[in-house]
Coordinates of C-alpha atoms and ligand atoms in Angstrom, one line a residue:
M1 CA -68.3 25.6 -41.7
K2 CA -68.8 29.2 -43.9
K3 CA -66.5 29.9 -47.0
A4 CA -63.6 32.3 -46.8
G5 CA -65.1 36.1 -46.4
G6 CA -68.3 34.7 -44.4
G7 CA -70.6 33.8 -47.5
L8 CA -72.5 30.6 -48.1
K9 CA -70.9 27.5 -47.1
P10 CA -67.6 26.4 -49.2
L11 CA -67.6 25.7 -53.4
V12 CA -66.2 21.8 -54.0
Y13 CA -65.8 20.9 -57.0
V14 CA -65.5 16.8 -57.3
T15 CA -64.3 16.0 -60.6
R16 CA -65.6 12.8 -61.2
K17 CA -68.9 10.9 -60.2
L18 CA -68.9 9.7 -56.6
P19 CA -71.7 7.7 -54.7
E20 CA -74.4 9.5 -53.2
E21 CA -73.6 8.7 -49.8
I22 CA -70.2 10.4 -49.9
I23 CA -72.1 13.5 -51.8
S24 CA -74.6 13.2 -49.1
R25 CA -72.0 13.7 -46.5
L26 CA -70.2 16.9 -48.2
K27 CA -73.0 18.4 -49.1
E28 CA -73.2 18.8 -44.9
N29 CA -70.5 21.9 -45.3
Y30 CA -70.2 22.4 -48.8
E31 CA -72.4 24.0 -52.1
V32 CA -71.5 20.7 -53.9
D33 CA -71.0 20.5 -57.8
M34 CA -69.8 17.6 -59.4
W35 CA -69.2 16.8 -63.4
P36 CA -71.5 14.3 -63.9
E37 CA -69.4 11.3 -65.7
E38 CA -67.8 8.0 -63.3
E39 CA -66.0 7.1 -66.2
V40 CA -65.4 10.4 -68.6
Q41 CA -63.1 13.0 -67.2
V42 CA -63.8 16.1 -67.7
P43 CA -62.5 17.8 -70.0
R44 CA -59.5 20.4 -69.5
E45 CA -61.6 23.4 -70.5
V46 CA -64.7 22.9 -68.3
L47 CA -62.1 22.5 -65.6
V48 CA -60.5 25.1 -65.9
E49 CA -63.5 27.2 -65.7
K50 CA -64.3 25.4 -63.1
V51 CA -62.3 25.6 -60.5
K52 CA -62.3 29.6 -60.8
K53 CA -64.8 29.3 -58.6
A54 CA -64.5 26.8 -56.4
D55 CA -62.9 27.0 -52.4
A56 CA -62.4 23.2 -52.8
L57 CA -61.2 21.0 -55.3
L58 CA -62.4 16.3 -55.0
T59 CA -59.6 15.4 -57.4
V60 CA -58.6 12.0 -59.8
I61 CA -55.2 11.1 -60.4
T62 CA -56.7 12.1 -64.6
D63 CA -57.0 15.8 -63.4
Q64 CA -54.2 17.5 -64.6
L65 CA -52.9 20.0 -61.6
D66 CA -51.0 22.2 -63.2
E67 CA -49.9 26.2 -63.0
E68 CA -52.0 26.5 -65.2
L69 CA -54.7 25.3 -63.7
F70 CA -53.8 27.1 -60.5
S71 CA -53.5 30.0 -61.5
A72 CA -56.6 29.9 -63.0
A73 CA -58.2 29.5 -59.5
N74 CA -59.3 32.2 -57.7
H75 CA -59.8 30.8 -54.1
L76 CA -58.8 28.2 -53.6
K77 CA -57.6 26.2 -50.8
V78 CA -57.6 23.0 -50.4
V79 CA -56.7 20.5 -53.1
A80 CA -57.8 16.3 -52.1
N81 CA -56.9 14.1 -54.5
M82 CA -59.1 10.7 -54.0
A83 CA -54.7 8.6 -54.2
V84 CA -52.2 8.4 -53.3
G85 CA -50.6 9.3 -55.4
Y86 CA -49.7 12.6 -56.9
D87 CA -47.7 12.9 -59.9
N88 CA -50.6 14.7 -61.5
I89 CA -50.2 17.9 -59.3
D90 CA -47.8 20.3 -59.8
L91 CA -47.2 21.0 -55.5
D92 CA -44.7 23.9 -56.2
A93 CA -47.5 25.4 -58.3
A94 CA -49.9 24.5 -55.2
S95 CA -48.2 26.3 -52.6
R96 CA -46.6 29.5 -54.0
R97 CA -51.0 29.6 -53.8
G98 CA -51.6 28.7 -50.5
V99 CA -53.2 26.0 -51.4
A100 CA -53.4 22.8 -49.5
V101 CA -52.6 19.8 -51.2
C102 CA -53.9 16.5 -49.7
N103 CA -54.0 12.6 -50.2
T104 CA -54.9 9.7 -49.3
P105 CA -52.9 6.7 -48.1
D106 CA -52.8 4.3 -45.6
V107 CA -56.6 3.3 -45.8
L108 CA -55.5 1.6 -49.4
T109 CA -52.4 -0.3 -48.3
D110 CA -53.5 -3.9 -47.5
T111 CA -55.6 -3.6 -51.0
T112 CA -53.0 -1.7 -53.2
A113 CA -50.2 -5.0 -51.6
D114 CA -53.1 -7.7 -52.4
L115 CA -53.7 -7.1 -55.9
T116 CA -49.8 -6.1 -56.7
F117 CA -49.7 -10.2 -55.4
A118 CA -52.4 -11.3 -56.6
L119 CA -50.4 -10.0 -60.5
L120 CA -47.6 -11.2 -59.6
L121 CA -49.5 -14.9 -59.2
A122 CA -51.7 -14.6 -61.7
T123 CA -48.4 -13.8 -64.1
A124 CA -46.0 -16.6 -62.6
R125 CA -49.0 -19.7 -63.1
R126 CA -50.3 -17.8 -66.2
M127 CA -54.1 -17.2 -64.7
I128 CA -55.2 -15.3 -67.7
E129 CA -54.2 -16.9 -70.1
A130 CA -55.6 -20.0 -67.9
A131 CA -58.8 -18.7 -67.8
E132 CA -59.0 -17.7 -71.2
F133 CA -58.6 -21.2 -73.1
V134 CA -61.1 -22.3 -70.7
K135 CA -63.5 -20.0 -71.7
N136 CA -62.9 -20.1 -75.5
G137 CA -63.8 -24.3 -74.6
E138 CA -60.0 -24.8 -76.2
W139 CA -59.4 -27.2 -72.6
K140 CA -59.2 -31.3 -74.2
S141 CA -57.5 -33.2 -71.7
W142 CA -55.6 -32.8 -68.4
S143 CA -51.7 -33.4 -70.1
P144 CA -48.1 -33.0 -67.8
L145 CA -46.8 -29.3 -68.8
L146 CA -49.9 -27.6 -69.6
L147 CA -50.6 -24.3 -69.0
A148 CA -47.0 -25.1 -66.4
G149 CA -46.1 -21.9 -65.1
T150 CA -43.3 -20.9 -62.2
D151 CA -43.1 -20.9 -59.0
V152 CA -43.4 -18.0 -57.1
H153 CA -43.5 -20.0 -53.0
H154 CA -39.3 -19.7 -52.2
K155 CA -38.4 -17.8 -54.5
T156 CA -37.0 -14.6 -54.3
I157 CA -39.3 -11.2 -54.4
G158 CA -37.1 -7.3 -55.1
I159 CA -39.1 -4.6 -53.9
V160 CA -38.4 -1.5 -55.3
G161 CA -39.6 1.2 -53.5
M162 CA -40.4 -0.1 -49.9
G163 CA -42.9 2.6 -49.1
K164 CA -46.2 0.8 -47.1
I165 CA -47.4 -0.9 -49.8
G166 CA -43.6 -2.0 -50.5
T167 CA -43.4 -3.0 -47.2
V168 CA -47.3 -4.9 -47.0
V169 CA -46.3 -6.7 -50.3
A170 CA -43.3 -7.9 -48.5
K171 CA -45.0 -9.2 -45.3
R172 CA -47.3 -11.1 -47.4
A173 CA -44.4 -12.7 -49.3
A174 CA -42.8 -13.8 -46.5
G175 CA -46.4 -16.4 -45.8
F176 CA -44.8 -17.3 -49.4
D177 CA -41.6 -18.4 -47.7
M178 CA -40.5 -16.0 -50.0
E179 CA -36.1 -14.6 -50.0
I180 CA -37.5 -10.7 -49.4
I181 CA -34.9 -8.8 -51.1
Y182 CA -35.1 -4.3 -51.9
H183 CA -34.5 -0.9 -52.7
N184 CA -35.9 1.9 -51.5
R185 CA -33.7 5.7 -50.9
R186 CA -33.7 4.9 -47.1
R187 CA -33.3 1.8 -45.1
H188 CA -36.0 0.3 -43.7
E189 CA -35.2 -0.9 -40.4
V190 CA -38.8 -2.7 -39.6
A191 CA -38.7 -4.7 -42.5
E192 CA -35.2 -5.7 -42.0
E193 CA -36.2 -6.6 -38.4
M194 CA -39.7 -8.1 -38.5
L195 CA -40.5 -9.5 -42.6
G196 CA -35.5 -10.8 -43.0
A197 CA -35.9 -8.6 -45.7
R198 CA -32.5 -7.5 -47.4
Y199 CA -31.6 -3.6 -48.3
C200 CA -29.9 -4.3 -52.2
E201 CA -28.1 -1.9 -54.2
M202 CA -30.4 -1.5 -57.6
D203 CA -28.3 -4.2 -60.6
E204 CA -27.7 -6.2 -57.3
L205 CA -31.6 -6.5 -57.2
L206 CA -32.1 -6.9 -60.9
A207 CA -29.1 -9.7 -61.1
E208 CA -31.0 -11.4 -57.8
A209 CA -34.3 -11.5 -57.9
D210 CA -36.8 -13.4 -59.7
F211 CA -39.9 -10.9 -59.4
V212 CA -38.5 -7.2 -59.4
V213 CA -41.7 -5.4 -57.9
C214 CA -41.9 -1.7 -58.8
L215 CA -44.4 0.2 -55.8
A216 CA -41.8 3.4 -56.5
P217 CA -44.2 6.9 -57.0
L218 CA -43.9 8.5 -60.5
T219 CA -40.9 11.1 -59.3
E220 CA -38.2 13.2 -62.1
E221 CA -35.5 11.1 -60.6
T222 CA -38.0 7.5 -61.2
K223 CA -38.8 8.5 -64.6
G224 CA -38.2 5.4 -67.5
M225 CA -35.5 4.5 -64.5
F226 CA -36.8 0.5 -65.6
G227 CA -35.6 0.5 -69.6
A228 CA -33.6 -1.2 -71.8
D229 CA -30.4 -1.5 -69.6
Q230 CA -32.1 -2.6 -66.3
F231 CA -34.5 -5.2 -68.1
R232 CA -31.2 -6.2 -69.6
K233 CA -29.4 -6.9 -65.8
M234 CA -32.8 -9.4 -64.7
K235 CA -32.3 -13.1 -65.3
K236 CA -34.3 -14.8 -67.6
E237 CA -36.4 -16.0 -65.9
A238 CA -37.5 -12.8 -63.9
I239 CA -41.0 -11.4 -64.3
F240 CA -41.4 -7.7 -63.2
I241 CA -44.9 -6.8 -62.1
N242 CA -45.7 -2.7 -61.9
A243 CA -48.7 -1.1 -59.7
S244 CA -46.9 2.1 -59.3
R245 CA -47.5 4.7 -62.6
G246 CA -46.8 3.6 -66.0
P247 CA -43.8 6.2 -66.7
V248 CA -41.3 5.3 -64.2
V249 CA -40.9 2.5 -67.1
D250 CA -40.3 2.2 -70.6
E251 CA -42.5 0.3 -72.3
A252 CA -40.6 0.0 -75.4
A253 CA -37.9 -1.3 -74.0
L254 CA -39.8 -3.3 -71.9
Y255 CA -42.4 -4.6 -74.9
D256 CA -38.0 -5.6 -77.1
A257 CA -37.5 -6.9 -73.2
L258 CA -40.3 -9.8 -73.5
Q259 CA -39.9 -10.0 -77.1
S260 CA -36.3 -11.0 -77.1
G261 CA -36.5 -13.3 -74.2
E262 CA -34.0 -11.0 -71.4
I263 CA -36.6 -11.4 -68.9
A264 CA -39.7 -14.5 -68.7
A265 CA -42.8 -12.0 -68.2
A266 CA -44.6 -8.8 -66.9
G267 CA -47.6 -7.9 -64.9
L268 CA -49.0 -4.4 -65.5
D269 CA -51.6 -2.6 -63.8
V270 CA -50.2 0.5 -65.1
F271 CA -49.4 2.3 -68.3
E272 CA -47.6 5.5 -69.6
L273 CA -50.3 6.9 -71.1
E274 CA -53.5 6.1 -69.6
P275 CA -56.0 4.6 -70.7
I276 CA -54.7 1.7 -73.3
G277 CA -56.9 0.8 -76.5
A278 CA -56.4 -2.6 -77.7
D279 CA -53.4 -1.5 -79.6
H280 CA -51.5 -1.1 -77.2
P281 CA -47.6 -3.1 -78.4
L282 CA -47.4 -5.1 -75.2
L283 CA -51.4 -6.8 -75.4
P284 CA -50.3 -9.6 -78.0
L285 CA -47.3 -11.1 -76.6
P286 CA -48.1 -13.8 -74.2
N287 CA -46.7 -13.1 -71.4
V288 CA -47.6 -9.6 -70.5
V289 CA -51.0 -9.4 -67.7
A290 CA -52.4 -6.5 -68.1
L291 CA -55.0 -4.8 -65.8
P292 CA -56.7 -1.5 -65.8
H293 CA -54.9 0.2 -62.7
I294 CA -56.9 -1.3 -60.5
G295 CA -54.9 -1.5 -57.5
S296 CA -57.3 0.4 -55.2
A297 CA -60.4 -0.7 -56.8
T298 CA -61.7 -2.5 -53.5
K299 CA -66.3 -0.9 -52.5
E300 CA -64.6 -0.3 -49.0
T301 CA -61.2 1.5 -49.9
R302 CA -62.9 3.3 -52.9
L303 CA -64.9 4.7 -50.3
A304 CA -62.4 4.8 -47.5
M305 CA -60.6 7.0 -49.9
M306 CA -63.6 9.0 -50.7
D307 CA -64.1 10.1 -46.7
T308 CA -60.9 9.9 -46.5
C309 CA -60.7 13.4 -49.5
C310 CA -64.1 14.7 -46.9
D311 CA -62.5 14.8 -43.3
N312 CA -59.3 16.2 -45.7
L313 CA -61.3 18.9 -46.7
D314 CA -63.6 19.7 -43.5
T315 CA -60.2 20.2 -41.1
I316 CA -58.9 22.6 -43.7
F317 CA -62.3 24.5 -43.5
A318 CA -62.0 24.0 -39.9
D319 CA -58.6 25.9 -40.2
R320 CA -56.9 23.2 -38.8
A321 CA -53.9 20.4 -41.1
P322 CA -55.1 17.9 -42.1
Q323 CA -53.5 14.6 -41.7
T324 CA -52.2 13.7 -45.1
L325 CA -51.5 16.5 -46.6
V326 CA -48.5 16.0 -48.9
N327 CA -47.0 20.2 -49.7
K328 CA -46.1 21.0 -46.7
D329 CA -44.6 23.6 -46.7
F330 CA -48.7 24.5 -46.9
L331 CA -48.2 25.1 -44.0
N332 CA -45.4 27.2 -43.4
W333 CA -47.4 29.7 -46.0
R334 CA -50.2 29.2 -43.2
K335 CA -48.0 30.5 -40.4
Q336 CA -47.3 33.0 -42.5
E337 CA -50.7 33.8 -42.9
W338 CA -51.7 33.3 -39.5
S339 CA -49.0 36.0 -38.6
T340 CA -50.9 39.0 -40.5
G341 CA -54.3 37.6 -40.0
S342 CA -55.4 37.0 -43.7
L343 CA -55.6 33.4 -43.5
G344 CA -59.3 34.0 -44.9
I345 CA -60.8 30.7 -43.4
A346 CA -63.5 31.2 -41.6
E347 CA -64.7 28.2 -38.6
D348 CA -68.6 27.7 -37.9
Ligands
DGY401 C1 -53.0 6.0 -55.7 O1 -53.7 6.0 -55.0 O2 -52.4 6.0 -55.9 C2 -53.4 4.9 -57.0 O3 -52.8 4.7 -58.3 C3 -54.9 5.1 -57.5 O4 -56.0 4.5 -57.3

C-alpha cells in the first residue's frame, strides 16, 4: 500500500494508546504515530498538529473532529472512529473534503446490550448499593425488606431508539418475560414479529413503561430529548436507563425528577460532560447507579472494534468502499474523483 502520490506507507495517527497487537497489525501497512497515553486524551493542539501530516486518523469518542480540525488536514483520507457513535465528528466537514468516516457497529452490539441490561438489573435490584453495604461491614442480619428493590421480570420495558443495540436489549427483555414497547424514527417490523415488541408514540411509552431505556444516538433532534416534561410523564415507579449519550438527557431535570420522587431511579452509563468528577450532583443520590461509559468495554469487543478500524483503513487505502462507512456522501465525492482521475489513492 502506498501513500497518495506514490511515497512511503500512509501515515496513521492513533489518538489513544492501543495494544501492541493492533499496532503491529497497523505497522504492516502504515507508518504509525500514536498518542502514548491510554487514559489521557490527546491535547487539542497536538491533534491539530498531527492531522496536518496524517493520511488517516484512528480516533476515539473524546476527540472532537470539527471544521477547524478538518481544515488543518492536508491529505487526510479517512477517519476510523473506534465507536458506533460518531457525534464527535462533523460529517459535513469530512465529506466536503473527501474524507471517509467509518465507525465500528455490529461488533459491539451484544456487549453493549449486555451492559445496558445489566445496568437495568443493577438499578432495579440495588446491586451496587448492596455490594457496598457488604464491603462496608454493614450487614448485620437477614431482614425482611433489607435492600429490597423492584422486580424486572413481567414488567414493561420501553426502548427509545430501536436500532441494533435496542433490538438486542429487547431480546434480553423477552427472556425476562417483559412486555416490550418501543419508540423509534421508523417501525421495526422484525422486532415486532420476532419479539412481540409494540411501537408506541413517545408519550404513550413514557406513561406505560416501568423501565425507560434510552439508546437513541445523539443528534440535533435527540439532544435534550429527556427533559422535565418527559420525566413528569413517566410513572413514579419508573426506572430510567441511559446507555447512549449523555446530552440526550437534561441532567438538571433528571436530578429534580429523582430528588422529588417523580421517577424512582436512574442507571446511567453516560453523562452530559464526561468524565464526571466525584462532585457530580447526581452521585450522592441513593437512587442513581453511575458507570463510566463502559457499554462496549469487554476485552473481546474492544479488540474487535480496533480490528474493525484497521479493516476500514485497509479498504480505503486499497481503494475500496469500507463496510462501515458513515458519511455516505463520501462515495459521491469519490465517484467524481474517479471520473476526473484525481483520486490519489494508490494500491500496492
Ligand atoms: C460507542 O461505540 O459509541 C460507545 O459509546 C463507545 O464505546
